[in-house]
Amino acid sequence: MRSSWTTSTGATPTDPATGEPADSPAWELLLPAASGPPRGRGRELGAALRQSVREGRLAPGTRLPSTRDLARDLGVSRGLVSELYAQLTAEGYLTSRQGSGTWVAALTRTPPSPVAARPGPPAAPVTDFRPGLPDLALFPRAAWSAAHRSALAGLPDAALDYPPPQGLPELRAALAELLSRRRGVVVAPEGVLVCSGVAQALTLLGRVLRARGHRVVALEDPGSLSQYPLLSAAGLRPVPVPVDAEGLDPGALAASGARAAVITPAHHFPTGVVHSPARRAALLDWAADRRGLLVEDDYDGDFRYDRAPVGALQGLAPDLVLYTGSVSKSLAPGLRLGWMAPPAELLDELVEAKRVTDLGNAVAEQAAFAGFLRSGRYDRQLRLCQRRYRERRDALIEALTAAAPGVRISGVAAGLHLIAEFPFPVPEAVCAAAGVRLRPLSDYCATAPAADATDAAPAPATAAHAAPARFVLGYAHLTPSEIQRALGRLAESFRSVAV
Ligand SMILES: Cc1ncc(COP(=O)(O)O)c(C=O)c1O
């Protein structure tokens, strides 16, 4: 049985800001910290609990579960939980009353901490459904630190010299195994190039293509607009090519004059379209006929919910497809760690481009990641995230449907975001009044998007009517109750302005 927090009155705890029911049962707030290696687990749990109290996720007056219940839910020893309660009571985060349990204390001031002492950025006033962000609180800090420590202990002195620009052999071996097992990528360790994310993969490739005489490169429209400046900086002219319900339009691609195209076939960013088998075949035909190159950006290929994974396109034609991905969705974008599996004929030029760009990725980080992969910890992390993100996606679908009956939701089978098309335009002011930030699909369009289709009859050109109806909503970084509360406020805002 899972324990949950209750308040001093026996009620479900509430969010101090909204007065609405608080999020999670106890175990959920603390689970990531409890799943780290035994050494340091107490410290991690303490940090997670302090943070929850400081941020108000555990409101003053909330009663903590008994040490026995919490220990059982977290799978840790009861002694560890007793120590944790005693420590935080001594620090003023908790109070305990003889015989009646342990409670969250009312913090009269922020407890001293080096971080709290520094002026931080202002608290975000809104629930931001920014797409593409994983839940950074799920980053496995303890396991990552352990991987670092063990990697550093195992590295000979000579390994601290400049690394091979292609990447450490042990990391390339671990990545080749991972990518072939999870994504069906056909690559040997000698064919993997370690880089600092998909962004750098595009930068390196842009230079190589430019040196080979390419002038233009095709990018998906809608798509990730941040790719445009990366490729322009490499001297290429990015041309937007439309994406329809089956994927990138091969006719428009052929007409674009490009001999290279960047695509997201497993889960298009941002529409969530999965490239159909026919479209995948047509694009491979294009590449074979034009001696072209398809760049497969597998940015969120690890997160699949309702169907079997769509294997990498690269597996069908490793000589026509450059595969690239990173840990930006699975661990954290701040690590700046990624990989490429390019066609063999491009490998040497790409490695040279990497060498002259930065002499290779940091050795300790590469060695730690190799150990993290080999130990199975990365797979575990993916499973944990997959479970959480599925719950959050389901919560968002339910909350959207309740807030706006008739809303059309798509792109939900995979990834960290979905598309919602409201049956009415939603002006920014309506979102702002609800303390919600939504990104219109048009933010991801290089050219004017197809009309923001609504079923409504033509209406006079008012500001509201000019407002968008289709939005891209990221959900992975928000808890189900944050999602529910935000959509509840949005529904209220819809009602008050009768959109
Ligand atoms: C379409 C797409 N590709 C790739 C990435 C990741 O880029 P990087 O690996 O450089 O962090 C993102 C990040 O948001 C993205 O939206």
Short mmCIF file of C-alpha atoms and ligand atoms in Angstrom, two decimals:
data_model
loop_
_atom_site.label_atom_id
_atom_site.label_comp_id
_atom_site.label_asym_id
_atom_site.label_seq_id
_atom_site.Cartn_x
_atom_site.Cartn_y
_atom_site.Cartn_z
CA MET A 1 0.00 0.00 0.00
CA ARG A 2 1.28 3.48 -0.78
CA SER A 3 1.39 6.03 2.00
CA SER A 4 0.23 9.55 1.36
CA TRP A 5 0.58 12.84 3.14
CA THR A 6 -2.27 14.24 5.18
CA THR A 7 -2.58 17.64 6.82
CA SER A 8 -2.95 18.32 10.48
CA THR A 9 -6.71 18.30 9.98
CA GLY A 10 -6.54 14.91 8.31
CA ALA A 11 -7.32 16.41 4.89
CA THR A 12 -5.35 15.98 1.70
CA PRO A 13 -2.59 18.59 1.68
CA THR A 14 -3.10 21.62 -0.45
CA ASP A 15 -0.88 23.70 -2.67
CA PRO A 16 -0.14 26.88 -0.71
CA ALA A 17 -0.31 28.99 -3.86
CA THR A 18 -3.62 27.75 -5.16
CA GLY A 19 -5.31 26.15 -2.21
CA GLU A 20 -5.91 23.11 -4.40
CA PRO A 21 -4.98 19.54 -3.59
CA ALA A 22 -1.23 18.92 -3.65
CA ASP A 23 0.37 16.62 -6.12
CA SER A 24 1.96 13.47 -5.16
CA PRO A 25 1.97 10.77 -2.61
CA ALA A 26 5.05 10.79 -0.44
CA TRP A 27 6.85 8.06 -2.21
CA GLU A 28 6.58 9.80 -5.59
CA LEU A 29 8.36 12.95 -4.45
CA LEU A 30 11.17 10.95 -2.97
CA LEU A 31 11.39 7.98 -5.32
CA PRO A 32 14.16 9.28 -7.59
CA ALA A 33 16.36 9.99 -4.57
CA ALA A 34 15.58 6.60 -3.05
CA SER A 35 16.55 4.70 -6.16
CA GLY A 36 20.19 5.83 -6.12
CA PRO A 37 23.03 3.66 -4.84
CA PRO A 38 22.88 2.89 -1.10
CA ARG A 39 25.82 5.14 -0.28
CA GLY A 40 24.60 8.69 -0.35
CA ARG A 41 20.94 7.69 -0.42
CA GLY A 42 20.24 9.38 2.90
CA ARG A 43 21.79 12.59 1.62
CA GLU A 44 19.76 12.46 -1.58
CA LEU A 45 16.54 11.81 0.30
CA GLY A 46 17.28 14.67 2.67
CA ALA A 47 17.90 17.03 -0.24
CA ALA A 48 14.68 15.97 -2.00
CA LEU A 49 12.60 16.40 1.14
CA ARG A 50 14.10 19.81 1.95
CA GLN A 51 13.46 20.97 -1.58
CA SER A 52 9.84 19.80 -1.47
CA VAL A 53 9.29 21.76 1.75
CA ARG A 54 11.10 24.87 0.49
CA GLU A 55 9.15 24.92 -2.75
CA GLY A 56 5.85 24.43 -0.97
CA ARG A 57 5.15 21.07 -2.60
CA LEU A 58 4.78 19.85 0.95
CA ALA A 59 2.71 22.49 2.69
CA PRO A 60 3.18 23.44 6.35
CA GLY A 61 1.03 21.22 8.50
CA THR A 62 1.30 18.24 6.21
CA ARG A 63 1.67 15.08 8.21
CA LEU A 64 4.38 12.71 7.10
CA PRO A 65 3.77 8.99 6.85
CA SER A 66 5.12 6.84 9.64
CA THR A 67 8.75 5.84 9.28
CA ARG A 68 7.61 2.26 8.73
CA ASP A 69 5.22 3.15 5.87
CA LEU A 70 7.62 5.46 4.10
CA ALA A 71 10.51 3.01 4.42
CA ARG A 72 8.35 0.31 2.88
CA ASP A 73 7.14 2.51 0.00
CA LEU A 74 10.63 3.69 -0.83
CA GLY A 75 12.28 0.31 -0.37
CA VAL A 76 14.80 1.69 2.15
CA SER A 77 15.51 0.82 5.75
CA ARG A 78 13.34 2.21 8.52
CA GLY A 79 16.46 3.42 10.31
CA LEU A 80 17.33 5.59 7.33
CA VAL A 81 13.89 7.23 7.37
CA SER A 82 14.06 7.78 11.15
CA GLU A 83 17.44 9.47 10.75
CA LEU A 84 16.08 11.57 7.92
CA TYR A 85 13.13 12.77 10.02
CA ALA A 86 15.39 13.50 12.98
CA GLN A 87 17.86 15.44 10.84
CA LEU A 88 15.21 17.58 9.16
CA THR A 89 13.46 18.16 12.46
CA ALA A 90 16.76 19.44 13.85
CA GLU A 91 17.11 21.74 10.84
CA GLY A 92 13.62 23.19 11.30
CA TYR A 93 11.98 21.71 8.20
CA LEU A 94 9.88 19.28 10.22
CA THR A 95 8.35 19.23 13.67
CA SER A 96 7.44 16.21 15.69
CA ARG A 97 5.09 15.78 18.55
CA GLN A 98 5.61 12.99 20.99
CA GLY A 99 3.32 10.14 20.06
CA SER A 100 1.48 11.97 17.29
CA GLY A 101 3.86 11.89 14.36
CA THR A 102 5.97 14.18 12.22
CA TRP A 103 4.74 17.26 10.37
CA VAL A 104 6.01 19.79 7.87
CA ALA A 105 6.99 22.91 9.79
CA ALA A 106 5.95 26.42 8.83
CA LEU A 107 9.18 27.94 7.51
CA THR A 108 9.36 31.47 8.82
CA ARG A 109 12.44 32.14 6.75
CA THR A 110 14.31 30.26 4.08
CA PRO A 111 16.72 27.93 5.87
CA PRO A 112 20.32 28.93 5.27
CA SER A 113 21.74 27.39 2.15
CA PRO A 114 24.48 28.58 -0.17
CA VAL A 115 22.07 28.42 -3.07
CA ALA A 116 19.28 30.28 -1.32
CA ALA A 117 21.70 33.04 -0.29
CA ARG A 118 22.41 33.92 -3.92
CA PRO A 119 19.78 35.92 -5.78
CA GLY A 120 18.18 33.46 -8.19
CA PRO A 121 16.04 34.04 -11.25
CA PRO A 122 12.52 35.21 -10.43
CA ALA A 123 10.07 32.36 -9.88
CA ALA A 124 8.19 31.48 -13.05
CA PRO A 125 4.71 32.95 -12.72
CA VAL A 126 3.15 30.49 -15.14
CA THR A 127 2.81 26.84 -15.92
CA ASP A 128 4.84 26.64 -19.09
CA PHE A 129 3.97 23.78 -21.46
CA ARG A 130 7.31 24.28 -23.23
CA PRO A 131 7.80 21.32 -25.55
CA GLY A 132 10.90 19.17 -25.53
CA LEU A 133 11.91 19.47 -21.90
CA PRO A 134 12.38 16.25 -19.90
CA ASP A 135 11.76 16.25 -16.15
CA LEU A 136 15.13 17.44 -14.91
CA ALA A 137 14.20 16.41 -11.36
CA LEU A 138 14.36 12.80 -12.55
CA PHE A 139 18.03 13.15 -13.47
CA PRO A 140 19.74 10.26 -11.65
CA ARG A 141 22.25 12.41 -9.79
CA ALA A 142 23.50 9.73 -7.44
CA ALA A 143 23.99 7.11 -10.14
CA TRP A 144 25.62 9.61 -12.46
CA SER A 145 28.03 10.72 -9.73
CA ALA A 146 28.83 7.09 -8.98
CA ALA A 147 29.51 6.47 -12.68
CA HIS A 148 31.84 9.49 -12.70
CA ARG A 149 33.73 8.37 -9.62
CA SER A 150 34.21 4.87 -10.90
CA ALA A 151 35.20 6.10 -14.37
CA LEU A 152 37.82 8.46 -12.95
CA ALA A 153 39.17 5.76 -10.67
CA GLY A 154 39.55 3.41 -13.64
CA LEU A 155 41.08 5.80 -16.17
CA PRO A 156 44.85 5.53 -16.57
CA ASP A 157 46.74 8.83 -16.43
CA ALA A 158 47.40 8.68 -20.15
CA ALA A 159 43.64 8.70 -20.84
CA LEU A 160 43.48 12.26 -19.47
CA ASP A 161 45.33 13.48 -22.55
CA TYR A 162 43.25 14.85 -25.46
CA PRO A 163 40.73 12.18 -26.37
CA PRO A 164 40.39 10.58 -29.80
CA PRO A 165 38.16 13.15 -31.56
CA GLN A 166 35.80 10.39 -32.65
CA GLY A 167 35.10 9.49 -29.01
CA LEU A 168 36.44 7.01 -26.44
CA PRO A 169 36.41 3.46 -27.85
CA GLU A 170 34.53 2.14 -24.80
CA LEU A 171 31.77 4.70 -25.24
CA ARG A 172 31.50 4.03 -28.96
CA ALA A 173 31.19 0.30 -28.23
CA ALA A 174 28.47 0.88 -25.63
CA LEU A 175 26.59 3.24 -27.95
CA ALA A 176 26.77 0.84 -30.91
CA GLU A 177 25.24 -1.85 -28.69
CA LEU A 178 22.53 0.50 -27.36
CA LEU A 179 21.53 1.91 -30.72
CA SER A 180 21.35 -1.44 -32.46
CA ARG A 181 19.40 -3.03 -29.59
CA ARG A 182 16.92 -0.23 -28.91
CA ARG A 183 16.59 1.50 -32.27
CA GLY A 184 17.66 -1.02 -34.92
CA VAL A 185 20.57 1.18 -36.03
CA VAL A 186 23.17 -0.69 -38.09
CA VAL A 187 26.54 0.50 -36.81
CA ALA A 188 29.78 -0.93 -35.46
CA PRO A 189 31.73 0.85 -32.70
CA GLU A 190 34.16 2.11 -35.36
CA GLY A 191 31.27 3.86 -37.11
CA VAL A 192 30.02 5.88 -34.10
CA LEU A 193 31.08 9.50 -33.60
CA VAL A 194 30.54 11.03 -30.17
CA CYS A 195 29.53 14.69 -30.23
CA SER A 196 27.84 17.22 -28.00
CA GLY A 197 24.26 16.72 -29.13
CA VAL A 198 22.18 16.80 -32.27
CA ALA A 199 22.95 20.50 -32.59
CA GLN A 200 26.66 19.77 -32.97
CA ALA A 201 25.96 16.86 -35.31
CA LEU A 202 24.19 19.32 -37.63
CA THR A 203 26.97 21.87 -37.30
CA LEU A 204 29.65 19.32 -38.18
CA LEU A 205 27.62 17.90 -41.02
CA GLY A 206 26.88 21.38 -42.35
CA ARG A 207 30.61 22.09 -42.64
CA VAL A 208 31.30 18.78 -44.36
CA LEU A 209 28.46 19.20 -46.84
CA ARG A 210 29.51 22.76 -47.61
CA ALA A 211 33.07 21.56 -48.25
CA ARG A 212 31.60 18.96 -50.59
CA GLY A 213 29.84 21.63 -52.62
CA HIS A 214 26.32 21.49 -51.16
CA ARG A 215 24.58 24.86 -51.10
CA VAL A 216 21.16 24.10 -49.66
CA VAL A 217 19.76 21.72 -47.09
CA ALA A 218 16.10 20.79 -46.64
CA LEU A 219 14.48 21.14 -43.22
CA GLU A 220 11.02 20.06 -42.11
CA ASP A 221 8.29 22.70 -42.01
CA PRO A 222 6.88 22.83 -39.39
CA GLY A 223 10.01 21.82 -37.58
CA SER A 224 12.70 22.80 -35.17
CA LEU A 225 13.53 26.36 -36.17
CA SER A 226 16.70 26.28 -34.08
CA GLN A 227 18.23 24.11 -36.80
CA TYR A 228 18.17 26.95 -39.31
CA PRO A 229 20.92 29.13 -37.78
CA LEU A 230 23.12 26.08 -37.14
CA LEU A 231 23.13 25.17 -40.81
CA SER A 232 23.33 28.78 -42.02
CA ALA A 233 26.39 29.27 -39.84
CA ALA A 234 27.99 26.36 -41.68
CA GLY A 235 27.43 28.20 -44.97
CA LEU A 236 24.34 26.32 -46.17
CA ARG A 237 20.97 27.78 -47.09
CA PRO A 238 18.20 25.95 -45.22
CA VAL A 239 15.01 25.51 -47.26
CA PRO A 240 11.74 24.59 -45.55
CA VAL A 241 9.96 21.57 -47.03
CA PRO A 242 6.37 20.83 -45.93
CA VAL A 243 5.41 17.91 -43.74
CA ASP A 244 1.98 16.37 -44.25
CA ALA A 245 0.10 13.59 -42.47
CA GLU A 246 2.60 10.98 -43.73
CA GLY A 247 5.85 12.86 -43.23
CA LEU A 248 8.13 15.02 -45.36
CA ASP A 249 6.66 15.69 -48.81
CA PRO A 250 8.99 13.94 -51.31
CA GLY A 251 7.73 15.98 -54.28
CA ALA A 252 8.52 19.24 -52.51
CA LEU A 253 11.85 17.81 -51.42
CA ALA A 254 12.77 16.94 -55.01
CA ALA A 255 11.78 20.45 -56.11
CA SER A 256 13.84 22.09 -53.35
CA GLY A 257 17.16 21.39 -55.06
CA ALA A 258 18.59 20.08 -51.78
CA ARG A 259 20.70 16.95 -51.72
CA ALA A 260 20.42 16.57 -47.97
CA ALA A 261 17.33 16.68 -45.75
CA VAL A 262 17.00 16.64 -41.96
CA ILE A 263 13.96 14.66 -40.80
CA THR A 264 12.42 13.31 -37.59
CA PRO A 265 10.78 10.13 -38.95
CA ALA A 266 9.98 8.28 -35.70
CA HIS A 267 8.00 11.17 -34.20
CA HIS A 268 8.01 14.37 -36.20
CA PHE A 269 8.83 17.52 -34.30
CA PRO A 270 6.48 19.13 -33.50
CA THR A 271 3.37 17.54 -35.10
CA GLY A 272 4.08 14.02 -33.82
CA VAL A 273 3.42 12.52 -37.26
CA VAL A 274 5.11 9.15 -37.72
CA HIS A 275 6.54 8.84 -41.23
CA SER A 276 4.47 6.16 -43.00
CA PRO A 277 6.23 3.12 -44.51
CA ALA A 278 5.41 4.42 -48.01
CA ARG A 279 6.89 7.81 -47.18
CA ARG A 280 10.01 6.28 -45.69
CA ALA A 281 10.45 4.26 -48.89
CA ALA A 282 9.85 7.33 -51.08
CA LEU A 283 12.46 9.33 -49.19
CA LEU A 284 15.00 6.53 -49.45
CA ASP A 285 14.28 6.37 -53.21
CA TRP A 286 14.91 10.11 -53.41
CA ALA A 287 18.23 9.69 -51.62
CA ALA A 288 19.27 6.77 -53.81
CA ASP A 289 18.30 8.55 -57.07
CA ARG A 290 19.87 11.91 -56.20
CA ARG A 291 22.89 10.59 -54.32
CA GLY A 292 21.27 12.48 -51.49
CA LEU A 293 21.56 12.18 -47.74
CA LEU A 294 18.79 11.82 -45.16
CA VAL A 295 19.69 13.04 -41.69
CA GLU A 296 17.61 11.15 -39.16
CA ASP A 297 17.19 13.22 -35.99
CA ASP A 298 16.00 10.59 -33.49
CA TYR A 299 15.58 13.17 -30.74
CA ASP A 300 12.87 11.38 -28.72
CA GLY A 301 12.95 7.89 -30.22
CA ASP A 302 13.23 6.27 -26.81
CA PHE A 303 9.77 7.25 -25.61
CA ARG A 304 6.98 5.12 -27.09
CA TYR A 305 3.64 4.66 -25.39
CA ASP A 306 0.89 2.95 -27.31
CA ARG A 307 2.57 0.99 -30.02
CA ALA A 308 5.66 -0.96 -30.93
CA PRO A 309 8.71 1.23 -31.44
CA VAL A 310 9.29 2.46 -34.97
CA GLY A 311 12.83 1.37 -35.77
CA ALA A 312 15.36 3.82 -37.12
CA LEU A 313 15.20 4.57 -40.82
CA GLN A 314 18.98 4.25 -40.86
CA GLY A 315 18.60 0.48 -40.34
CA LEU A 316 17.09 0.20 -43.83
CA ALA A 317 19.86 2.07 -45.65
CA PRO A 318 22.95 2.88 -43.57
CA ASP A 319 24.69 4.27 -46.66
CA LEU A 320 21.93 6.85 -47.29
CA VAL A 321 21.01 7.90 -43.77
CA LEU A 322 23.04 9.69 -41.11
CA TYR A 323 21.53 8.80 -37.74
CA THR A 324 21.89 11.20 -34.79
CA GLY A 325 20.58 11.46 -31.24
CA SER A 326 21.52 12.62 -27.77
CA VAL A 327 20.78 12.32 -24.05
CA SER A 328 18.95 15.65 -24.12
CA LYS A 329 15.52 14.02 -23.71
CA SER A 330 16.54 10.92 -21.79
CA LEU A 331 18.89 12.42 -19.16
CA ALA A 332 19.41 16.17 -19.46
CA PRO A 333 20.20 18.62 -22.26
CA GLY A 334 22.81 20.25 -20.04
CA LEU A 335 25.10 17.24 -20.38
CA ARG A 336 25.66 18.10 -24.05
CA LEU A 337 26.25 14.48 -25.03
CA GLY A 338 25.19 12.98 -28.32
CA TRP A 339 26.19 10.68 -31.14
CA MET A 340 26.11 10.13 -34.86
CA ALA A 341 26.16 7.02 -37.02
CA PRO A 342 26.98 8.46 -40.45
CA PRO A 343 27.36 6.67 -43.78
CA ALA A 344 30.88 5.24 -43.90
CA GLU A 345 31.98 7.56 -46.69
CA LEU A 346 31.33 10.65 -44.52
CA LEU A 347 32.92 9.40 -41.33
CA ASP A 348 36.52 10.61 -41.76
CA GLU A 349 35.45 14.09 -42.80
CA LEU A 350 33.07 14.36 -39.87
CA VAL A 351 35.73 13.22 -37.41
CA GLU A 352 38.08 15.84 -38.81
CA ALA A 353 35.36 18.48 -38.47
CA LYS A 354 34.91 17.42 -34.85
CA ARG A 355 38.66 17.60 -34.25
CA VAL A 356 39.03 21.13 -35.55
CA THR A 357 35.88 22.24 -33.73
CA ASP A 358 36.72 21.23 -30.16
CA LEU A 359 39.31 18.38 -30.13
CA GLY A 360 36.70 15.95 -28.82
CA ASN A 361 34.20 15.58 -25.98
CA ALA A 362 35.36 15.67 -22.34
CA VAL A 363 37.03 12.40 -21.34
CA ALA A 364 35.54 11.98 -17.86
CA GLU A 365 32.02 12.58 -19.12
CA GLN A 366 32.46 10.07 -21.92
CA ALA A 367 33.93 7.43 -19.62
CA ALA A 368 31.15 7.97 -17.08
CA PHE A 369 28.48 7.64 -19.74
CA ALA A 370 30.10 4.44 -21.05
CA GLY A 371 29.94 2.93 -17.55
CA PHE A 372 26.39 4.16 -17.08
CA LEU A 373 25.35 2.44 -20.30
CA ARG A 374 27.22 -0.80 -19.59
CA SER A 375 25.73 -1.11 -16.09
CA GLY A 376 22.15 -1.06 -17.40
CA ARG A 377 21.45 2.13 -15.44
CA TYR A 378 20.58 4.03 -18.62
CA ASP A 379 17.94 1.45 -19.57
CA ARG A 380 16.50 1.71 -16.07
CA GLN A 381 16.30 5.46 -16.35
CA LEU A 382 14.51 5.19 -19.68
CA ARG A 383 11.97 2.82 -18.16
CA LEU A 384 11.35 5.17 -15.23
CA CYS A 385 10.91 8.19 -17.52
CA GLN A 386 8.69 6.24 -19.88
CA ARG A 387 6.31 5.37 -17.01
CA ARG A 388 6.20 8.91 -15.69
CA TYR A 389 5.78 10.55 -19.07
CA ARG A 390 2.98 8.21 -20.04
CA GLU A 391 1.08 9.17 -16.86
CA ARG A 392 1.64 12.84 -17.62
CA ARG A 393 0.55 12.49 -21.22
CA ASP A 394 -2.63 10.71 -20.09
CA ALA A 395 -3.28 13.42 -17.49
CA LEU A 396 -2.88 16.11 -20.14
CA ILE A 397 -5.21 14.40 -22.60
CA GLU A 398 -7.86 14.02 -19.90
CA ALA A 399 -7.48 17.59 -18.64
CA LEU A 400 -7.56 19.07 -22.15
CA THR A 401 -10.70 17.13 -23.02
CA ALA A 402 -12.38 18.33 -19.83
CA ALA A 403 -11.30 21.95 -20.34
CA ALA A 404 -12.30 22.17 -23.99
CA PRO A 405 -14.75 19.49 -25.15
CA GLY A 406 -14.21 18.96 -28.86
CA VAL A 407 -10.47 19.60 -28.67
CA ARG A 408 -8.58 17.49 -31.21
CA ILE A 409 -5.41 15.93 -29.83
CA SER A 410 -2.74 14.29 -31.97
CA GLY A 411 0.87 13.18 -31.97
CA VAL A 412 0.42 11.34 -28.68
CA ALA A 413 1.93 7.94 -29.42
CA ALA A 414 5.46 8.93 -28.48
CA GLY A 415 7.71 11.70 -27.29
CA LEU A 416 7.38 14.44 -24.71
CA HIS A 417 4.75 16.66 -26.34
CA LEU A 418 1.44 16.59 -28.21
CA ILE A 419 -0.63 18.83 -30.46
CA ALA A 420 -3.97 20.20 -29.28
CA GLU A 421 -6.34 21.88 -31.69
CA PHE A 422 -9.02 23.76 -29.78
CA PRO A 423 -12.45 24.17 -31.38
CA PHE A 424 -12.03 27.94 -30.98
CA PRO A 425 -9.14 30.42 -31.21
CA VAL A 426 -7.28 30.95 -27.95
CA PRO A 427 -5.84 34.46 -27.53
CA GLU A 428 -2.61 34.78 -25.59
CA ALA A 429 -4.36 36.98 -23.03
CA VAL A 430 -6.69 34.11 -22.15
CA CYS A 431 -3.70 31.89 -21.40
CA ALA A 432 -1.94 34.68 -19.50
CA ALA A 433 -5.00 35.24 -17.33
CA ALA A 434 -4.88 31.55 -16.44
CA GLY A 435 -1.15 31.63 -15.68
CA VAL A 436 -0.49 29.20 -18.52
CA ARG A 437 1.98 29.48 -21.36
CA LEU A 438 1.19 27.62 -24.59
CA ARG A 439 3.21 27.63 -27.83
CA PRO A 440 1.14 27.99 -31.01
CA LEU A 441 2.08 25.56 -33.77
CA SER A 442 2.85 28.60 -35.92
CA ASP A 443 5.92 29.22 -33.71
CA TYR A 444 7.47 26.18 -35.42
CA CYS A 445 6.59 27.11 -38.98
CA ALA A 446 9.19 28.62 -41.28
CA THR A 447 6.52 29.63 -43.76
CA ALA A 448 2.94 30.71 -43.04
CA PRO A 449 1.16 27.68 -41.60
CA ALA A 450 -1.93 26.20 -43.17
CA ALA A 451 -4.91 28.11 -41.79
CA ASP A 452 -5.42 27.42 -38.14
CA ALA A 453 -8.36 25.27 -38.99
CA THR A 454 -11.42 25.58 -36.86
CA ASP A 455 -14.86 24.28 -37.61
CA ALA A 456 -16.31 27.66 -36.77
CA ALA A 457 -18.18 29.62 -39.42
CA PRO A 458 -16.30 32.63 -40.81
CA ALA A 459 -16.31 35.38 -38.22
CA PRO A 460 -15.39 39.04 -38.31
CA ALA A 461 -11.67 39.69 -38.14
CA THR A 462 -11.32 40.37 -34.44
CA ALA A 463 -8.17 39.96 -32.39
CA ALA A 464 -9.60 36.80 -30.87
CA HIS A 465 -10.35 35.33 -34.26
CA ALA A 466 -6.80 35.98 -35.41
CA ALA A 467 -5.57 34.01 -32.43
CA PRO A 468 -4.28 30.50 -32.97
CA ALA A 469 -6.21 27.35 -32.17
CA ARG A 470 -3.42 24.78 -32.58
CA PHE A 471 -0.77 24.47 -29.91
CA VAL A 472 2.25 22.32 -29.13
CA LEU A 473 2.20 21.23 -25.49
CA GLY A 474 5.15 19.65 -23.71
CA TYR A 475 4.12 17.63 -20.67
CA ALA A 476 7.13 15.60 -19.51
CA HIS A 477 8.40 18.23 -17.06
CA LEU A 478 5.03 18.79 -15.35
CA THR A 479 3.41 16.56 -12.73
CA PRO A 480 -0.12 15.30 -13.38
CA SER A 481 -1.52 17.66 -10.75
CA GLU A 482 0.35 20.66 -12.16
CA ILE A 483 -1.19 19.76 -15.51
CA GLN A 484 -4.67 19.37 -14.03
CA ARG A 485 -4.47 22.63 -12.12
CA ALA A 486 -3.20 24.59 -15.11
CA LEU A 487 -5.90 23.21 -17.39
CA GLY A 488 -8.51 23.89 -14.70
CA ARG A 489 -7.44 27.54 -14.65
CA LEU A 490 -7.48 27.64 -18.43
CA ALA A 491 -11.03 26.23 -18.52
CA GLU A 492 -12.05 28.94 -16.07
CA SER A 493 -10.43 31.55 -18.28
CA PHE A 494 -12.24 30.15 -21.34
CA ARG A 495 -15.54 30.50 -19.48
CA SER A 496 -14.90 34.02 -18.25
CA VAL A 497 -14.22 35.38 -21.74
CA ALA A 498 -16.61 32.94 -23.45
CA VAL A 499 -14.08 32.07 -26.18
C1 LIG B 1 13.85 18.33 -33.12
C2 LIG B 1 14.93 18.31 -32.10
N1 LIG B 1 16.07 17.66 -32.38
C3 LIG B 1 17.08 17.59 -31.48
C4 LIG B 1 16.97 18.19 -30.26
C5 LIG B 1 18.08 18.03 -29.25
O1 LIG B 1 19.19 18.72 -29.60
P1 LIG B 1 20.51 18.47 -28.74
O2 LIG B 1 20.79 17.01 -28.83
O3 LIG B 1 21.56 19.29 -29.40
O4 LIG B 1 20.24 18.91 -27.35
C6 LIG B 1 15.84 18.90 -29.93
C7 LIG B 1 15.76 19.58 -28.62
O5 LIG B 1 14.83 20.20 -28.23
C8 LIG B 1 14.79 18.95 -30.87
O6 LIG B 1 13.65 19.59 -30.60
#
